[in-house]
PDB file of C-alpha atoms in Angstrom:
ATOM      1  CA  MET J 148     -21.825-127.734  -3.203  1.00 35.00           C
ATOM      2  CA  SER J 149     -22.427-124.721  -5.456  1.00 39.00           C
ATOM      3  CA  ILE J 150     -25.178-124.630  -8.026  1.00 44.00           C
ATOM      4  CA  PHE J 151     -25.786-121.820 -10.530  1.00 45.00           C
ATOM      5  CA  THR J 152     -22.357-120.344  -9.717  1.00 44.00           C
ATOM      6  CA  SER J 153     -22.221-118.621 -13.126  1.00 39.00           C
ATOM      7  CA  TRP J 154     -24.786-116.066 -11.911  1.00 40.00           C
ATOM      8  CA  LEU J 155     -22.897-115.253  -8.698  1.00 42.00           C
ATOM      9  CA  ALA J 156     -21.393-111.833  -8.425  1.00 46.00           C
ATOM     10  CA  SER J 157     -19.331-110.463  -5.531  1.00 62.00           C
ATOM     11  CA  PRO J 158     -19.439-109.039  -2.897  1.00 79.00           C
ATOM     12  CA  PRO J 159     -22.114-111.006  -1.026  1.00 88.00           C
ATOM     13  CA  PRO J 160     -25.727-109.828  -1.675  1.00 94.00           C
ATOM     14  CA  ASP J 161     -27.562-107.442   0.586  1.00 95.00           C
ATOM     15  CA  ALA J 162     -30.492-109.846   1.107  1.00 97.00           C
ATOM     16  CA  ALA J 163     -32.011-113.141   0.044  1.00 98.00           C
ATOM     17  CA  VAL J 164     -35.443-113.398  -1.640  1.00 98.00           C
ATOM     18  CA  GLU J 165     -37.594-116.463  -2.193  1.00 98.00           C
ATOM     19  CA  ILE J 166     -40.359-116.367  -4.772  1.00 98.00           C
ATOM     20  CA  ALA J 167     -42.655-119.349  -4.209  1.00 97.00           C
ATOM     21  CA  PRO J 168     -46.201-120.023  -5.414  1.00 97.00           C
ATOM     22  CA  GLU J 169     -47.636-119.458  -1.959  1.00 96.00           C
ATOM     23  CA  ARG J 170     -45.620-116.413  -0.836  1.00 97.00           C
ATOM     24  CA  ILE J 171     -42.642-114.130  -1.216  1.00 98.00           C
ATOM     25  CA  ALA J 172     -40.132-113.948   1.660  1.00 97.00           C
ATOM     26  CA  ALA J 173     -36.876-112.092   2.224  1.00 97.00           C
ATOM     27  CA  ALA J 174     -34.182-111.902   4.904  1.00 97.00           C
ATOM     28  CA  THR J 175     -30.897-110.199   5.714  1.00 96.00           C
ATOM     29  CA  LEU J 176     -27.918-111.252   7.811  1.00 95.00           C
ATOM     30  CA  SER J 177     -25.534-109.160   9.872  1.00 91.00           C
ATOM     31  CA  VAL J 178     -22.423-109.907  11.902  1.00 86.00           C
ATOM     32  CA  ARG J 179     -22.986-110.475  15.601  1.00 80.00           C
ATOM     33  CA  GLY J 180     -19.852-111.263  17.543  1.00 74.00           C
ATOM     34  CA  SER J 181     -18.111-114.151  15.797  1.00 76.00           C
ATOM     35  CA  GLN J 182     -21.086-115.329  13.717  1.00 85.00           C
ATOM     36  CA  MET J 183     -23.803-114.174  11.398  1.00 90.00           C
ATOM     37  CA  ALA J 184     -27.284-113.394  12.758  1.00 93.00           C
ATOM     38  CA  ILE J 185     -30.689-112.981  11.045  1.00 94.00           C
ATOM     39  CA  SER J 186     -31.172-109.232  11.227  1.00 94.00           C
ATOM     40  CA  ALA J 187     -34.454-108.821   9.305  1.00 94.00           C
ATOM     41  CA  TYR J 188     -37.197-111.013   7.864  1.00 95.00           C
ATOM     42  CA  ALA J 189     -40.441-110.292   6.032  1.00 95.00           C
ATOM     43  CA  SER J 190     -42.948-112.331   4.022  1.00 96.00           C
ATOM     44  CA  GLN J 191     -46.281-111.879   2.303  1.00 97.00           C
ATOM     45  CA  PRO J 192     -48.687-114.475   0.900  1.00 97.00           C
ATOM     46  CA  LEU J 193     -49.496-114.587  -2.840  1.00 97.00           C
ATOM     47  CA  PRO J 194     -52.912-115.360  -4.252  1.00 97.00           C
ATOM     48  CA  SER J 195     -53.286-118.741  -5.955  1.00 95.00           C
ATOM     49  CA  GLY J 196     -52.249-118.718  -9.608  1.00 96.00           C
ATOM     50  CA  VAL J 197     -49.945-115.680  -9.470  1.00 98.00           C
ATOM     51  CA  VAL J 198     -46.832-117.927  -9.467  1.00 98.00           C
ATOM     52  CA  VAL J 199     -47.105-121.539 -10.691  1.00 97.00           C
ATOM     53  CA  ALA J 200     -43.896-123.527 -10.357  1.00 96.00           C
ATOM     54  CA  SER J 201     -43.088-125.611 -13.389  1.00 95.00           C
ATOM     55  CA  LEU J 202     -40.043-127.014 -15.190  1.00 95.00           C
ATOM     56  CA  SER J 203     -41.426-126.523 -18.685  1.00 93.00           C
ATOM     57  CA  SER J 204     -43.913-123.648 -18.713  1.00 95.00           C
ATOM     58  CA  PRO J 205     -43.937-120.011 -17.501  1.00 97.00           C
ATOM     59  CA  ASN J 206     -43.876-119.610 -13.731  1.00 98.00           C
ATOM     60  CA  ILE J 207     -44.702-115.889 -13.350  1.00 98.00           C
ATOM     61  CA  LEU J 208     -48.313-115.556 -14.471  1.00 98.00           C
ATOM     62  CA  ASP J 209     -49.140-112.136 -12.910  1.00 98.00           C
ATOM     63  CA  ARG J 210     -45.935-110.088 -13.127  1.00 98.00           C
ATOM     64  CA  ARG J 211     -47.450-106.865 -11.771  1.00 98.00           C
ATOM     65  CA  ARG J 212     -48.729-108.579  -8.607  1.00 98.00           C
ATOM     66  CA  VAL J 213     -45.426-110.363  -8.005  1.00 98.00           C
ATOM     67  CA  VAL J 214     -43.405-107.173  -8.467  1.00 98.00           C
ATOM     68  CA  GLU J 215     -45.665-105.194  -6.159  1.00 98.00           C
ATOM     69  CA  THR J 216     -45.488-107.915  -3.467  1.00 98.00           C
ATOM     70  CA  LEU J 217     -41.723-108.150  -3.741  1.00 98.00           C
ATOM     71  CA  ARG J 218     -41.335-104.384  -3.404  1.00 98.00           C
ATOM     72  CA  ASP J 219     -43.503-104.457  -0.286  1.00 97.00           C
ATOM     73  CA  VAL J 220     -41.535-107.333   1.257  1.00 97.00           C
ATOM     74  CA  LEU J 221     -38.179-105.671   0.533  1.00 97.00           C
ATOM     75  CA  GLY J 222     -39.430-102.398   1.973  1.00 96.00           C
ATOM     76  CA  ARG J 223     -40.295-104.100   5.275  1.00 95.00           C
ATOM     77  CA  LEU J 224     -36.721-105.328   5.631  1.00 94.00           C
ATOM     78  CA  GLY J 225     -35.459-101.813   6.230  1.00 88.00           C
ATOM     79  CA  GLY J 226     -32.353-100.365   4.677  1.00 84.00           C
ATOM     80  CA  ARG J 227     -31.765-100.359   0.965  1.00 88.00           C
ATOM     81  CA  GLN J 228     -31.121-103.556  -0.944  1.00 93.00           C
ATOM     82  CA  LYS J 229     -29.532-103.464  -4.383  1.00 95.00           C
ATOM     83  CA  ARG J 230     -28.311-106.989  -4.861  1.00 96.00           C
ATOM     84  CA  VAL J 231     -30.093-110.172  -3.739  1.00 97.00           C
ATOM     85  CA  ALA J 232     -29.645-113.925  -3.807  1.00 97.00           C
ATOM     86  CA  LEU J 233     -32.778-115.466  -5.278  1.00 97.00           C
ATOM     87  CA  VAL J 234     -34.406-118.776  -4.286  1.00 98.00           C
ATOM     88  CA  ILE J 235     -36.862-120.398  -6.690  1.00 98.00           C
ATOM     89  CA  PRO J 236     -38.974-123.578  -6.371  1.00 97.00           C
ATOM     90  CA  ASP J 237     -37.276-126.975  -6.710  1.00 97.00           C
ATOM     91  CA  VAL J 238     -39.692-127.986  -9.504  1.00 96.00           C
ATOM     92  CA  SER J 239     -38.509-125.047 -11.654  1.00 97.00           C
ATOM     93  CA  ALA J 240     -35.190-126.861 -12.224  1.00 96.00           C
ATOM     94  CA  LYS J 241     -34.006-130.435 -12.709  1.00 95.00           C
ATOM     95  CA  VAL J 242     -31.212-131.915 -10.565  1.00 96.00           C
ATOM     96  CA  SER J 243     -29.168-134.869 -11.857  1.00 94.00           C
ATOM     97  CA  LEU J 244     -26.152-136.793 -10.563  1.00 95.00           C
ATOM     98  CA  LEU J 245     -23.808-137.783 -13.385  1.00 94.00           C
ATOM     99  CA  LYS J 246     -20.907-140.168 -12.977  1.00 93.00           C
ATOM    100  CA  PHE J 247     -17.905-140.049 -15.306  1.00 93.00           C
ATOM    101  CA  ASP J 248     -15.248-142.731 -15.493  1.00 92.00           C
ATOM    102  CA  GLN J 249     -12.782-140.125 -16.771  1.00 91.00           C
ATOM    103  CA  VAL J 250     -13.046-136.372 -16.295  1.00 91.00           C
ATOM    104  CA  PRO J 251     -11.672-134.110 -19.043  1.00 92.00           C
ATOM    105  CA  GLN J 252      -8.839-131.817 -17.971  1.00 90.00           C
ATOM    106  CA  ARG J 253     -10.114-128.853 -19.970  1.00 94.00           C
ATOM    107  CA  ARG J 254     -13.151-127.010 -18.612  1.00 93.00           C
ATOM    108  CA  ASP J 255     -14.625-126.510 -22.082  1.00 95.00           C
ATOM    109  CA  ASP J 256     -14.437-130.264 -22.711  1.00 94.00           C
ATOM    110  CA  LEU J 257     -16.132-130.974 -19.382  1.00 94.00           C
ATOM    111  CA  ASP J 258     -18.851-128.460 -20.173  1.00 94.00           C
ATOM    112  CA  GLN J 259     -19.598-130.274 -23.436  1.00 94.00           C
ATOM    113  CA  LEU J 260     -19.550-133.692 -21.787  1.00 94.00           C
ATOM    114  CA  VAL J 261     -22.009-132.580 -19.096  1.00 94.00           C
ATOM    115  CA  LYS J 262     -24.388-131.056 -21.670  1.00 93.00           C
ATOM    116  CA  TRP J 263     -24.177-134.149 -23.825  1.00 93.00           C
ATOM    117  CA  GLN J 264     -25.198-136.368 -20.908  1.00 93.00           C
ATOM    118  CA  VAL J 265     -28.035-134.224 -19.603  1.00 92.00           C
ATOM    119  CA  ARG J 266     -29.378-133.759 -23.137  1.00 92.00           C
ATOM    120  CA  LYS J 267     -30.606-137.362 -23.015  1.00 87.00           C
ATOM    121  CA  SER J 268     -32.981-136.756 -20.131  1.00 88.00           C
ATOM    122  CA  ALA J 269     -33.735-133.039 -20.452  1.00 90.00           C
ATOM    123  CA  PRO J 270     -37.464-132.366 -20.934  1.00 90.00           C
ATOM    124  CA  PHE J 271     -36.682-129.513 -23.347  1.00 91.00           C
ATOM    125  CA  ALA J 272     -33.986-128.663 -25.882  1.00 91.00           C
ATOM    126  CA  ILE J 273     -30.582-128.262 -24.270  1.00 92.00           C
ATOM    127  CA  GLU J 274     -30.131-125.083 -26.301  1.00 93.00           C
ATOM    128  CA  ASP J 275     -32.955-123.547 -24.244  1.00 94.00           C
ATOM    129  CA  ALA J 276     -31.383-124.522 -20.920  1.00 93.00           C
ATOM    130  CA  SER J 277     -29.084-123.006 -18.373  1.00 92.00           C
ATOM    131  CA  VAL J 278     -26.809-125.865 -17.277  1.00 93.00           C
ATOM    132  CA  THR J 279     -24.547-125.590 -14.272  1.00 92.00           C
ATOM    133  CA  TYR J 280     -22.678-128.239 -12.322  1.00 93.00           C
ATOM    134  CA  ALA J 281     -20.420-128.798  -9.367  1.00 92.00           C
ATOM    135  CA  PRO J 282     -18.158-131.646  -8.232  1.00 92.00           C
ATOM    136  CA  GLY J 283     -19.854-134.351  -6.218  1.00 91.00           C
ATOM    137  CA  ALA J 284     -18.557-137.558  -4.684  1.00 89.00           C
ATOM    138  CA  ARG J 285     -15.129-138.896  -5.691  1.00 86.00           C
ATOM    139  CA  MET J 286     -14.953-142.616  -6.331  1.00 83.00           C
ATOM    140  CA  ALA J 287     -12.230-145.171  -7.008  1.00 79.00           C
ATOM    141  CA  ASP J 288     -13.600-145.666 -10.541  1.00 82.00           C
ATOM    142  CA  GLY J 289     -14.517-142.099 -11.420  1.00 85.00           C
ATOM    143  CA  ALA J 290     -16.174-138.936 -10.204  1.00 91.00           C
ATOM    144  CA  GLU J 291     -19.743-137.708  -9.834  1.00 94.00           C
ATOM    145  CA  TYR J 292     -21.079-134.274 -10.640  1.00 95.00           C
ATOM    146  CA  VAL J 293     -24.199-132.511  -9.377  1.00 95.00           C
ATOM    147  CA  VAL J 294     -25.895-130.976 -12.411  1.00 95.00           C
ATOM    148  CA  GLU J 295     -28.766-128.533 -12.461  1.00 95.00           C
ATOM    149  CA  LEU J 296     -30.639-127.264 -15.467  1.00 94.00           C
ATOM    150  CA  ALA J 297     -33.521-124.896 -15.942  1.00 96.00           C
ATOM    151  CA  ARG J 298     -35.047-123.177 -18.926  1.00 96.00           C
ATOM    152  CA  HIS J 299     -33.459-119.842 -19.772  1.00 95.00           C
ATOM    153  CA  ASP J 300     -36.753-118.051 -20.076  1.00 96.00           C
ATOM    154  CA  ILE J 301     -38.115-119.322 -16.750  1.00 97.00           C
ATOM    155  CA  VAL J 302     -35.023-118.197 -14.814  1.00 96.00           C
ATOM    156  CA  ARG J 303     -34.987-114.903 -16.735  1.00 96.00           C
ATOM    157  CA  ASP J 304     -38.605-114.245 -15.684  1.00 97.00           C
ATOM    158  CA  TYR J 305     -37.672-114.597 -12.011  1.00 98.00           C
ATOM    159  CA  GLU J 306     -34.621-112.333 -12.496  1.00 97.00           C
ATOM    160  CA  THR J 307     -36.705-109.777 -14.386  1.00 97.00           C
ATOM    161  CA  VAL J 308     -39.241-109.572 -11.566  1.00 98.00           C
ATOM    162  CA  CYS J 309     -36.375-108.731  -9.224  1.00 98.00           C
ATOM    163  CA  GLY J 310     -35.122-106.104 -11.645  1.00 98.00           C
ATOM    164  CA  ASN J 311     -38.591-104.580 -11.888  1.00 98.00           C
ATOM    165  CA  ALA J 312     -38.705-104.415  -8.106  1.00 98.00           C
ATOM    166  CA  GLY J 313     -35.410-102.506  -8.046  1.00 97.00           C
ATOM    167  CA  VAL J 314     -32.911-105.232  -7.138  1.00 97.00           C
ATOM    168  CA  TYR J 315     -30.446-107.330  -9.073  1.00 96.00           C
ATOM    169  CA  ALA J 316     -30.472-111.131  -8.634  1.00 96.00           C
ATOM    170  CA  GLY J 317     -26.765-112.028  -8.695  1.00 89.00           C
ATOM    171  CA  LEU J 318     -27.287-115.638  -7.612  1.00 93.00           C
ATOM    172  CA  VAL J 319     -30.177-118.032  -8.263  1.00 95.00           C
ATOM    173  CA  ASP J 320     -30.640-121.405  -6.589  1.00 95.00           C
ATOM    174  CA  ILE J 321     -33.486-123.750  -5.714  1.00 97.00           C
ATOM    175  CA  ALA J 322     -35.025-124.031  -2.251  1.00 97.00           C
ATOM    176  CA  THR J 323     -33.758-127.426  -1.116  1.00 97.00           C
ATOM    177  CA  MET J 324     -30.212-126.789  -2.301  1.00 96.00           C
ATOM    178  CA  SER J 325     -30.292-123.601  -0.232  1.00 96.00           C
ATOM    179  CA  VAL J 326     -31.499-125.562   2.796  1.00 96.00           C
ATOM    180  CA  LEU J 327     -28.571-127.965   2.375  1.00 96.00           C
ATOM    181  CA  ASN J 328     -26.234-124.972   2.452  1.00 94.00           C
ATOM    182  CA  LEU J 329     -27.377-124.282   6.023  1.00 93.00           C
ATOM    183  CA  TYR J 330     -25.395-127.349   7.051  1.00 93.00           C
ATOM    184  CA  LEU J 331     -22.605-127.668   4.488  1.00 91.00           C
ATOM    185  CA  GLY J 332     -20.620-124.852   6.043  1.00 81.00           C
ATOM    186  CA  SER J 333     -21.333-125.706   9.697  1.00 82.00           C
ATOM    187  CA  ASP J 334     -18.631-126.391  12.254  1.00 77.00           C
ATOM    188  CA  PRO J 335     -18.080-129.264  12.703  1.00 79.00           C
ATOM    189  CA  ALA J 336     -18.753-130.226   9.089  1.00 78.00           C
ATOM    190  CA  PRO J 337     -21.422-132.895   8.501  1.00 86.00           C
ATOM    191  CA  SER J 338     -20.160-136.459   8.707  1.00 90.00           C
ATOM    192  CA  GLY J 339     -21.694-139.844   7.939  1.00 94.00           C
ATOM    193  CA  ASP J 340     -24.812-140.180   5.863  1.00 96.00           C
ATOM    194  CA  TRP J 341     -27.650-137.739   6.432  1.00 96.00           C
ATOM    195  CA  LEU J 342     -31.098-137.360   4.932  1.00 97.00           C
ATOM    196  CA  VAL J 343     -32.946-134.079   4.393  1.00 97.00           C
ATOM    197  CA  VAL J 344     -36.683-134.031   3.674  1.00 96.00           C
ATOM    198  CA  HIS J 345     -37.933-130.609   2.587  1.00 96.00           C
ATOM    199  CA  MET J 346     -41.676-130.104   2.133  1.00 94.00           C
ATOM    200  CA  ARG J 347     -43.401-127.309   0.306  1.00 94.00           C
ATOM    201  CA  PRO J 348     -46.995-126.856  -0.825  1.00 92.00           C
ATOM    202  CA  GLY J 349     -46.878-128.557  -4.194  1.00 91.00           C
ATOM    203  CA  TYR J 350     -43.833-130.792  -3.804  1.00 94.00           C
ATOM    204  CA  THR J 351     -41.484-132.689  -1.502  1.00 94.00           C
ATOM    205  CA  SER J 352     -37.741-133.087  -2.047  1.00 96.00           C
ATOM    206  CA  LEU J 353     -35.425-135.687  -0.476  1.00 97.00           C
ATOM    207  CA  ALA J 354     -31.652-135.390  -0.474  1.00 97.00           C
ATOM    208  CA  ILE J 355     -29.047-137.810   0.890  1.00 97.00           C
ATOM    209  CA  LEU J 356     -25.539-136.593   1.597  1.00 97.00           C
ATOM    210  CA  ARG J 357     -22.449-138.527   2.537  1.00 95.00           C
ATOM    211  CA  GLY J 358     -20.437-136.007   4.512  1.00 94.00           C
ATOM    212  CA  LYS J 359     -20.504-132.964   2.240  1.00 93.00           C
ATOM    213  CA  ASP J 360     -21.258-134.891  -0.970  1.00 95.00           C
ATOM    214  CA  LEU J 361     -24.765-135.107  -2.403  1.00 96.00           C
ATOM    215  CA  ILE J 362     -25.318-138.722  -3.406  1.00 96.00           C
ATOM    216  CA  PHE J 363     -29.116-138.745  -3.961  1.00 97.00           C
ATOM    217  CA  PHE J 364     -31.733-136.187  -4.881  1.00 97.00           C
ATOM    218  CA  ARG J 365     -35.393-136.690  -5.726  1.00 95.00           C
ATOM    219  CA  ASN J 366     -38.241-134.271  -6.107  1.00 93.00           C
ATOM    220  CA  ARG J 367     -41.832-135.445  -6.026  1.00 90.00           C
ATOM    221  CA  PRO J 368     -44.534-132.997  -7.150  1.00 89.00           C
ATOM    222  CA  ASP J 369     -47.806-133.408  -5.315  1.00 82.00           C
ATOM    223  CA  GLY J 370     -50.531-135.301  -7.116  1.00 73.00           C
ATOM    224  CA  GLU J 371     -48.332-138.066  -8.574  1.00 69.00           C
ATOM    225  CA  GLY J 372     -50.111-140.729  -6.555  1.00 69.00           C
ATOM    226  CA  GLU J 373     -47.283-141.680  -4.142  1.00 77.00           C
ATOM    227  CA  THR J 374     -47.677-140.965  -0.469  1.00 81.00           C
ATOM    228  CA  LEU J 375     -44.766-139.604   1.483  1.00 82.00           C
ATOM    229  CA  ALA J 376     -44.508-142.993   3.242  1.00 84.00           C
ATOM    230  CA  ASP J 377     -44.104-144.603  -0.198  1.00 87.00           C
ATOM    231  CA  LEU J 378     -41.427-142.092  -1.142  1.00 88.00           C
ATOM    232  CA  VAL J 379     -39.513-142.622   2.093  1.00 88.00           C
ATOM    233  CA  HIS J 380     -39.685-146.407   1.674  1.00 89.00           C
ATOM    234  CA  GLN J 381     -38.430-146.292  -1.925  1.00 93.00           C
ATOM    235  CA  THR J 382     -35.635-143.906  -0.961  1.00 93.00           C
ATOM    236  CA  ALA J 383     -34.565-146.074   1.995  1.00 93.00           C
ATOM    237  CA  MET J 384     -34.458-149.179  -0.205  1.00 95.00           C
ATOM    238  CA  TYR J 385     -32.438-147.396  -2.888  1.00 95.00           C
ATOM    239  CA  TYR J 386     -30.068-146.062  -0.206  1.00 96.00           C
ATOM    240  CA  GLN J 387     -29.450-149.570   1.165  1.00 95.00           C
ATOM    241  CA  ASP J 388     -29.267-151.442  -2.124  1.00 96.00           C
ATOM    242  CA  ARG J 389     -27.544-148.959  -4.484  1.00 94.00           C
ATOM    243  CA  LEU J 390     -25.665-146.550  -2.220  1.00 94.00           C
ATOM    244  CA  SER J 391     -24.264-149.101   0.273  1.00 93.00           C
ATOM    245  CA  GLY J 392     -26.120-147.290   3.061  1.00 94.00           C
ATOM    246  CA  GLN J 393     -25.370-148.296   6.592  1.00 92.00           C
ATOM    247  CA  GLY J 394     -27.836-146.018   8.324  1.00 94.00           C
ATOM    248  CA  PHE J 395     -28.367-142.312   8.697  1.00 96.00           C
ATOM    249  CA  ALA J 396     -26.383-140.291  11.232  1.00 94.00           C
ATOM    250  CA  ARG J 397     -29.006-137.519  10.986  1.00 94.00           C
ATOM    251  CA  VAL J 398     -32.454-137.095   9.526  1.00 96.00           C
ATOM    252  CA  LEU J 399     -33.715-133.507   9.056  1.00 96.00           C
ATOM    253  CA  LEU J 400     -37.265-132.445   8.228  1.00 96.00           C
ATOM    254  CA  GLY J 401     -38.515-128.982   7.442  1.00 94.00           C
ATOM    255  CA  GLY J 402     -40.890-126.907   5.375  1.00 90.00           C
ATOM    256  CA  ARG J 403     -44.649-126.934   5.150  1.00 86.00           C
ATOM    257  CA  GLY J 404     -47.074-129.209   3.334  1.00 82.00           C
ATOM    258  CA  GLU J 405     -50.294-128.303   1.517  1.00 80.00           C
ATOM    259  CA  ALA J 406     -52.593-129.480   4.287  1.00 79.00           C
ATOM    260  CA  PRO J 407     -52.428-128.953   8.077  1.00 79.00           C
ATOM    261  CA  GLY J 408     -50.642-131.744   9.933  1.00 82.00           C
ATOM    262  CA  GLU J 409     -48.616-133.011   6.946  1.00 84.00           C
ATOM    263  CA  GLU J 410     -45.346-132.222   8.663  1.00 87.00           C
ATOM    264  CA  GLU J 411     -46.218-134.273  11.754  1.00 89.00           C
ATOM    265  CA  GLU J 412     -47.354-137.155   9.550  1.00 88.00           C
ATOM    266  CA  ALA J 413     -44.060-136.975   7.720  1.00 89.00           C
ATOM    267  CA  ARG J 414     -42.192-136.968  11.007  1.00 92.00           C
ATOM    268  CA  ARG J 415     -43.984-140.146  12.097  1.00 91.00           C
ATOM    269  CA  SER J 416     -43.354-141.838   8.747  1.00 89.00           C
ATOM    270  CA  LEU J 417     -39.636-141.078   8.898  1.00 93.00           C
ATOM    271  CA  ARG J 418     -39.289-142.165  12.513  1.00 93.00           C
ATOM    272  CA  ASP J 419     -41.248-145.398  12.013  1.00 90.00           C
ATOM    273  CA  ARG J 420     -39.558-146.383   8.735  1.00 90.00           C
ATOM    274  CA  LEU J 421     -35.979-145.378   9.660  1.00 91.00           C
ATOM    275  CA  GLY J 422     -36.035-145.872  13.401  1.00 91.00           C
ATOM    276  CA  VAL J 423     -34.195-142.617  14.097  1.00 91.00           C
ATOM    277  CA  THR J 424     -34.844-139.297  15.763  1.00 93.00           C
ATOM    278  CA  VAL J 425     -36.051-136.701  13.267  1.00 95.00           C
ATOM    279  CA  GLU J 426     -34.626-133.234  13.745  1.00 95.00           C
ATOM    280  CA  ALA J 427     -36.286-130.011  12.678  1.00 94.00           C
ATOM    281  CA  ILE J 428     -34.494-127.859  10.086  1.00 95.00           C
ATOM    282  CA  ASP J 429     -33.731-124.792  12.207  1.00 94.00           C
ATOM    283  CA  PRO J 430     -31.838-121.902  10.550  1.00 95.00           C
ATOM    284  CA  THR J 431     -31.252-120.218  13.936  1.00 93.00           C
ATOM    285  CA  LEU J 432     -28.759-122.956  14.846  1.00 92.00           C
ATOM    286  CA  GLN J 433     -26.466-121.521  12.194  1.00 92.00           C
ATOM    287  CA  ALA J 434     -27.529-117.860  12.372  1.00 93.00           C
ATOM    288  CA  PRO J 435     -29.435-116.817  15.520  1.00 91.00           C
ATOM    289  CA  LEU J 436     -32.184-114.213  15.466  1.00 92.00           C
ATOM    290  CA  SER J 437     -31.225-110.670  16.314  1.00 87.00           C
ATOM    291  CA  GLU J 438     -32.704-109.277  19.541  1.00 81.00           C
ATOM    292  CA  LYS J 439     -35.488-107.433  17.688  1.00 81.00           C
ATOM    293  CA  LEU J 440     -36.820-110.527  15.947  1.00 82.00           C
ATOM    294  CA  SER J 441     -39.024-113.356  17.102  1.00 78.00           C
ATOM    295  CA  ALA J 442     -40.172-116.277  14.991  1.00 73.00           C
ATOM    296  CA  CYS J 443     -42.826-118.963  14.913  1.00 74.00           C
ATOM    297  CA  THR J 444     -42.229-122.386  13.433  1.00 68.00           C
ATOM    298  CA  GLU J 445     -43.742-121.359  10.088  1.00 74.00           C
ATOM    299  CA  SER J 446     -41.454-118.359   9.699  1.00 86.00           C
ATOM    300  CA  LEU J 447     -38.427-120.497  10.657  1.00 89.00           C
ATOM    301  CA  ASP J 448     -39.360-122.897   7.841  1.00 90.00           C
ATOM    302  CA  MET J 449     -39.477-119.958   5.405  1.00 92.00           C
ATOM    303  CA  MET J 450     -36.203-118.543   6.692  1.00 95.00           C
ATOM    304  CA  ALA J 451     -34.250-121.766   6.194  1.00 96.00           C
ATOM    305  CA  PRO J 452     -33.490-121.448   2.440  1.00 97.00           C
ATOM    306  CA  LEU J 453     -32.945-117.696   2.765  1.00 97.00           C
ATOM    307  CA  VAL J 454     -30.364-118.136   5.492  1.00 97.00           C
ATOM    308  CA  GLY J 455     -28.782-121.085   3.691  1.00 96.00           C
ATOM    309  CA  ILE J 456     -28.155-119.190   0.459  1.00 96.00           C
ATOM    310  CA  LEU J 457     -26.823-116.157   2.351  1.00 96.00           C
ATOM    311  CA  LEU J 458     -24.419-118.269   4.389  1.00 94.00           C
ATOM    312  CA  ARG J 459     -23.275-119.858   1.145  1.00 92.00           C
ATOM    313  CA  THR J 460     -22.434-116.441  -0.352  1.00 92.00           C
ATOM    314  CA  GLN J 461     -20.520-115.476   2.786  1.00 88.00           C
ATOM    315  CA  ARG J 462     -18.405-118.660   2.568  1.00 84.00           C
ATOM    316  CA  GLU J 463     -17.719-118.165  -1.142  1.00 83.00           C
ATOM    317  CA  ALA J 464     -16.742-114.532  -0.639  1.00 80.00           C
ATOM    318  CA  ALA J 465     -14.370-115.525   2.162  1.00 76.00           C
ATOM    319  CA  THR J 466     -12.580-118.067  -0.044  1.00 76.00           C
ATOM    320  CA  ALA J 467     -12.581-116.014  -3.273  1.00 66.00           C
TER     321      ALA J 467
END
């Protein structure tokens, strides 16, 4: 799965950066033996109101503070970074799954068809949007595409912050998609149906994959009235009734909620509703820490999307 590929430049970036409302984090990878390892990691909290994630209004509200914090975080990585992969909040973009009975042969025709379909549900004018898509599940009666759109000006603000801090953002993706990329390139490749629940202060995202194909994605901003238990129940019912679900081979949970203990409550809700073991999202299973690093659970949660987007760029560079 590759989202926002039009902003990807090669070779792979020097580091990954995440700009989130609560903090800025960055990481680098290096080769250790036959695999990649996390060679450096740094993060710094942001004051409330400096970054406010939104699909339809400006996200960067204090540019000077964000640029200063990003410079400090990058400086603590060591070395000199020029190009970065950038992770932004899920709620700054909209993810849709579109099914087409027939897929146009010409790329230009497919571009127009995708834009025509997402125009119907876009919360802003399609002319103001960056729209990217990637093939999803193949079906007997058609094909599905994973489509992501975000407002030009919102994405440009995030990219400009990076430029002001002295680095170029060659690839932009949202946090949960980056977490999924931790597993999409693993060996052996994922099989069966698997559920990923990714929590962040301000929102929770759920994704269901069938093998390597994304077949369900939902983001729930906090404050909409539904509890996580409600969201899990609704997702499980939809999975069984509309997606012919036969049970999850894996359930993965990671991230941090707004209040202390939210992750453990989420773990109990998932276990009780689905009757399965809930695994922690752990980036070190795909890229172990270098000898000079140690990590607590919180920093592992912050590392996950950073490592995921960097592993994605490594795979894409290897197959280019």
